Amino acid sequence: MIATPTDQELMELLDRIAAQDEPALRSLYERTSSRLYGLALRILGHKDWAEDVLQESYLQIWRTAAGYRGTLSPPLAWMGLVVRSRSLDFLRRRRAERLHINEEFDEARFAAEQDVDAGPLQLAEAGEQATALYQCLERLEQRHRELISLAYLRDLSHGELATQLRLPLGTVKTWIRRGLEQLRRCMARH
């Protein structure tokens, strides 16, 4: 059993990982994986999911180790934040997948229950809603509108948007959240 590593040992390993030192990543994994796996397991509640998230987390650590700043947080806390973020992202993806499946089922059931085409009143209401949505989207800041449009019209994840637009993932999430809040308030007025 490996003794609990000191912050200094972990920071040195992260420095080596930032220089693409694979043995350093292996050593970091051996010294910290049991604690980080425990964190992922507490959040996710499923062993297979926790193992998958742990693997994703170490890949993230490999890619972002150069951005770690020891003056901002202890190394284990920073790695714990990576695991927590990956775990919550995993849960969001699972929830979105379940919602998507439910939406497809609801749409299919709704279509099967409809014997006639939509009437003039329903078409008028749908047109009014579309106009209101367009007007509300136009009121958003350009960056918020762009991210929301890409996310929903092209069905891109936050990670895919961050990669495609070369923006930090946190920035993408914040801009989308703010844009959706503004859009929600605007649509509530209509």
Tab-separated table of C-alpha atoms in Angstrom:
chain	number	residue	atom	x	y	z
A	1	MET	CA	0.000	0.000	0.000
A	2	ILE	CA	1.320	3.425	-0.960
A	3	ALA	CA	1.510	6.077	1.752
A	4	THR	CA	-0.594	9.221	1.353
A	5	PRO	CA	1.411	11.528	-0.899
A	6	THR	CA	2.283	15.042	0.195
A	7	ASP	CA	1.121	18.073	-1.734
A	8	GLN	CA	4.693	18.717	-2.804
A	9	GLU	CA	5.024	15.193	-4.264
A	10	LEU	CA	1.751	15.593	-6.154
A	11	MET	CA	2.744	19.031	-7.481
A	12	GLU	CA	6.017	17.602	-8.741
A	13	LEU	CA	4.144	14.800	-10.484
A	14	LEU	CA	1.748	17.315	-12.063
A	15	ASP	CA	4.718	19.349	-13.301
A	16	ARG	CA	6.150	16.219	-14.908
A	17	ILE	CA	2.747	15.340	-16.402
A	18	ALA	CA	2.555	18.853	-17.870
A	19	ALA	CA	5.799	17.943	-19.670
A	20	GLN	CA	4.059	14.792	-21.033
A	21	ASP	CA	5.900	12.375	-18.693
A	22	GLU	CA	3.810	9.157	-18.858
A	23	PRO	CA	5.504	7.440	-15.876
A	24	ALA	CA	4.532	10.468	-13.787
A	25	LEU	CA	0.884	9.974	-14.746
A	26	ARG	CA	1.132	6.303	-13.785
A	27	SER	CA	2.643	7.276	-10.439
A	28	LEU	CA	-0.023	9.918	-9.853
A	29	TYR	CA	-2.707	7.343	-10.655
A	30	GLU	CA	-1.234	4.821	-8.217
A	31	ARG	CA	-1.074	7.412	-5.442
A	32	THR	CA	-4.470	9.068	-5.894
A	33	SER	CA	-6.862	6.802	-7.788
A	34	SER	CA	-8.424	5.118	-4.766
A	35	ARG	CA	-9.440	8.461	-3.239
A	36	LEU	CA	-10.682	9.884	-6.519
A	37	TYR	CA	-12.551	6.676	-7.362
A	38	GLY	CA	-14.285	6.943	-3.982
A	39	LEU	CA	-15.367	10.476	-4.821
A	40	ALA	CA	-16.711	9.449	-8.228
A	41	LEU	CA	-18.520	6.474	-6.682
A	42	ARG	CA	-20.186	8.689	-4.058
A	43	ILE	CA	-21.431	11.069	-6.754
A	44	LEU	CA	-22.481	8.460	-9.324
A	45	GLY	CA	-23.496	5.536	-7.115
A	46	HIS	CA	-22.483	2.976	-9.761
A	47	LYS	CA	-19.118	1.193	-9.951
A	48	ASP	CA	-18.876	0.961	-13.752
A	49	TRP	CA	-19.774	4.610	-14.172
A	50	ALA	CA	-17.246	5.642	-11.525
A	51	GLU	CA	-14.517	3.671	-13.307
A	52	ASP	CA	-15.362	5.326	-16.636
A	53	VAL	CA	-15.401	8.788	-15.087
A	54	LEU	CA	-12.120	8.106	-13.296
A	55	GLN	CA	-10.486	7.216	-16.609
A	56	GLU	CA	-11.898	10.372	-18.242
A	57	SER	CA	-10.654	12.392	-15.270
A	58	TYR	CA	-7.085	11.187	-15.586
A	59	LEU	CA	-7.174	11.953	-19.309
A	60	GLN	CA	-8.373	15.453	-18.409
A	61	ILE	CA	-5.574	15.764	-15.843
A	62	TRP	CA	-3.080	14.663	-18.512
A	63	ARG	CA	-4.368	17.320	-20.913
A	64	THR	CA	-4.693	20.168	-18.405
A	65	ALA	CA	-1.855	19.590	-15.933
A	66	ALA	CA	0.020	22.574	-17.356
A	67	GLY	CA	-2.859	24.794	-16.206
A	68	TYR	CA	-2.679	23.651	-12.579
A	69	ARG	CA	-1.606	26.388	-10.158
A	70	GLY	CA	-0.502	25.263	-6.715
A	71	THR	CA	-1.141	28.749	-5.365
A	72	LEU	CA	-4.850	28.404	-6.066
A	73	SER	CA	-5.594	24.976	-4.582
A	74	PRO	CA	-3.899	21.864	-3.243
A	75	PRO	CA	-3.297	19.252	-5.964
A	76	LEU	CA	-5.694	16.656	-4.566
A	77	ALA	CA	-8.450	19.267	-4.302
A	78	TRP	CA	-7.843	20.280	-7.925
A	79	MET	CA	-7.975	16.649	-9.060
A	80	GLY	CA	-11.107	16.143	-6.965
A	81	LEU	CA	-12.698	19.065	-8.774
A	82	VAL	CA	-11.833	17.429	-12.107
A	83	VAL	CA	-13.473	14.169	-10.971
A	84	ARG	CA	-16.503	16.005	-9.616
A	85	SER	CA	-16.936	17.934	-12.872
A	86	ARG	CA	-16.564	14.800	-15.013
A	87	SER	CA	-19.052	12.980	-12.743
A	88	LEU	CA	-21.650	15.733	-12.989
A	89	ASP	CA	-21.145	15.937	-16.760
A	90	PHE	CA	-21.700	12.184	-16.943
A	91	LEU	CA	-24.941	12.470	-14.958
A	92	ARG	CA	-26.135	15.333	-17.181
A	93	ARG	CA	-25.428	13.279	-20.313
A	94	ARG	CA	-27.325	10.308	-18.864
A	95	ARG	CA	-30.255	12.545	-17.919
A	96	ALA	CA	-30.282	14.154	-21.384
A	97	GLU	CA	-30.206	10.722	-23.042
A	98	ARG	CA	-33.154	9.577	-20.939
A	99	LEU	CA	-35.071	12.787	-21.693
A	100	HIS	CA	-34.359	12.417	-25.405
A	101	ILE	CA	-35.677	8.850	-25.374
A	102	ASN	CA	-38.777	9.995	-23.491
A	103	GLU	CA	-39.317	12.894	-25.913
A	104	GLU	CA	-39.109	10.559	-28.908
A	105	PHE	CA	-41.633	8.244	-27.279
A	106	ASP	CA	-43.964	11.138	-26.385
A	107	GLU	CA	-43.732	12.594	-29.899
A	108	ALA	CA	-44.459	9.209	-31.483
A	109	ARG	CA	-47.405	8.651	-29.144
A	110	PHE	CA	-48.736	12.157	-29.774
A	111	ALA	CA	-48.450	11.709	-33.559
A	112	ALA	CA	-50.262	8.372	-33.345
A	113	GLU	CA	-53.100	9.943	-31.318
A	114	GLN	CA	-53.638	12.747	-33.832
A	115	ASP	CA	-56.323	11.844	-36.355
A	116	VAL	CA	-56.430	15.204	-38.095
A	117	ASP	CA	-53.945	17.880	-39.037
A	118	ALA	CA	-53.538	20.900	-36.806
A	119	GLY	CA	-56.303	23.445	-37.179
A	120	PRO	CA	-55.927	27.134	-37.967
A	121	LEU	CA	-55.915	28.121	-34.282
A	122	GLN	CA	-53.062	25.737	-33.444
A	123	LEU	CA	-51.094	26.911	-36.478
A	124	ALA	CA	-51.592	30.546	-35.487
A	125	GLU	CA	-50.457	29.869	-31.912
A	126	ALA	CA	-47.382	27.987	-33.163
A	127	GLY	CA	-46.562	30.894	-35.478
A	128	GLU	CA	-46.881	33.383	-32.598
A	129	GLN	CA	-44.608	31.256	-30.411
A	130	ALA	CA	-42.023	30.993	-33.187
A	131	THR	CA	-42.097	34.763	-33.692
A	132	ALA	CA	-41.722	35.372	-29.948
A	133	LEU	CA	-38.796	32.940	-29.791
A	134	TYR	CA	-37.098	34.656	-32.726
A	135	GLN	CA	-37.546	38.076	-31.094
A	136	CYS	CA	-36.194	36.810	-27.773
A	137	LEU	CA	-33.188	35.208	-29.457
A	138	GLU	CA	-32.463	38.517	-31.214
A	139	ARG	CA	-32.306	40.271	-27.819
A	140	LEU	CA	-29.554	37.962	-26.536
A	141	GLU	CA	-25.904	38.881	-26.692
A	142	GLN	CA	-24.379	37.547	-29.903
A	143	ARG	CA	-22.120	35.031	-28.099
A	144	HIS	CA	-25.028	33.641	-26.043
A	145	ARG	CA	-27.264	33.396	-29.128
A	146	GLU	CA	-24.519	31.651	-31.104
A	147	LEU	CA	-23.839	29.039	-28.414
A	148	ILE	CA	-27.521	28.308	-27.784
A	149	SER	CA	-28.177	27.983	-31.507
A	150	LEU	CA	-25.268	25.610	-32.001
A	151	ALA	CA	-26.143	23.589	-28.910
A	152	TYR	CA	-29.792	23.064	-29.826
A	153	LEU	CA	-29.946	23.261	-33.582
A	154	ARG	CA	-26.845	21.171	-34.216
A	155	ASP	CA	-27.239	19.112	-31.024
A	156	LEU	CA	-23.680	19.809	-29.848
A	157	SER	CA	-22.564	19.105	-26.278
A	158	HIS	CA	-20.827	21.713	-24.147
A	159	GLY	CA	-17.524	19.913	-24.686
A	160	GLU	CA	-18.004	19.823	-28.455
A	161	LEU	CA	-18.831	23.528	-28.477
A	162	ALA	CA	-15.759	24.357	-26.398
A	163	THR	CA	-13.550	22.402	-28.784
A	164	GLN	CA	-15.157	23.756	-31.950
A	165	LEU	CA	-15.075	27.393	-30.787
A	166	ARG	CA	-11.767	27.069	-28.930
A	167	LEU	CA	-13.265	28.379	-25.688
A	168	PRO	CA	-12.825	27.091	-22.127
A	169	LEU	CA	-15.532	24.600	-21.165
A	170	GLY	CA	-16.543	26.676	-18.128
A	171	THR	CA	-17.052	29.738	-20.321
A	172	VAL	CA	-19.270	27.792	-22.708
A	173	LYS	CA	-21.388	26.467	-19.855
A	174	THR	CA	-21.724	29.906	-18.243
A	175	TRP	CA	-22.674	31.658	-21.486
A	176	ILE	CA	-25.274	29.021	-22.338
A	177	ARG	CA	-26.745	29.123	-18.824
A	178	ARG	CA	-26.971	32.942	-18.870
A	179	GLY	CA	-28.436	32.955	-22.363
A	180	LEU	CA	-31.074	30.387	-21.452
A	181	GLU	CA	-32.021	32.347	-18.331
A	182	GLN	CA	-32.507	35.512	-20.418
A	183	LEU	CA	-34.430	33.556	-23.050
A	184	ARG	CA	-36.670	31.994	-20.400
A	185	ARG	CA	-37.480	35.424	-18.869
A	186	CYS	CA	-38.198	36.905	-22.284
A	187	MET	CA	-40.457	34.014	-23.364
A	188	ALA	CA	-42.374	34.213	-20.068
A	189	ARG	CA	-43.481	37.732	-21.056
A	190	HIS	CA	-44.991	36.447	-24.290
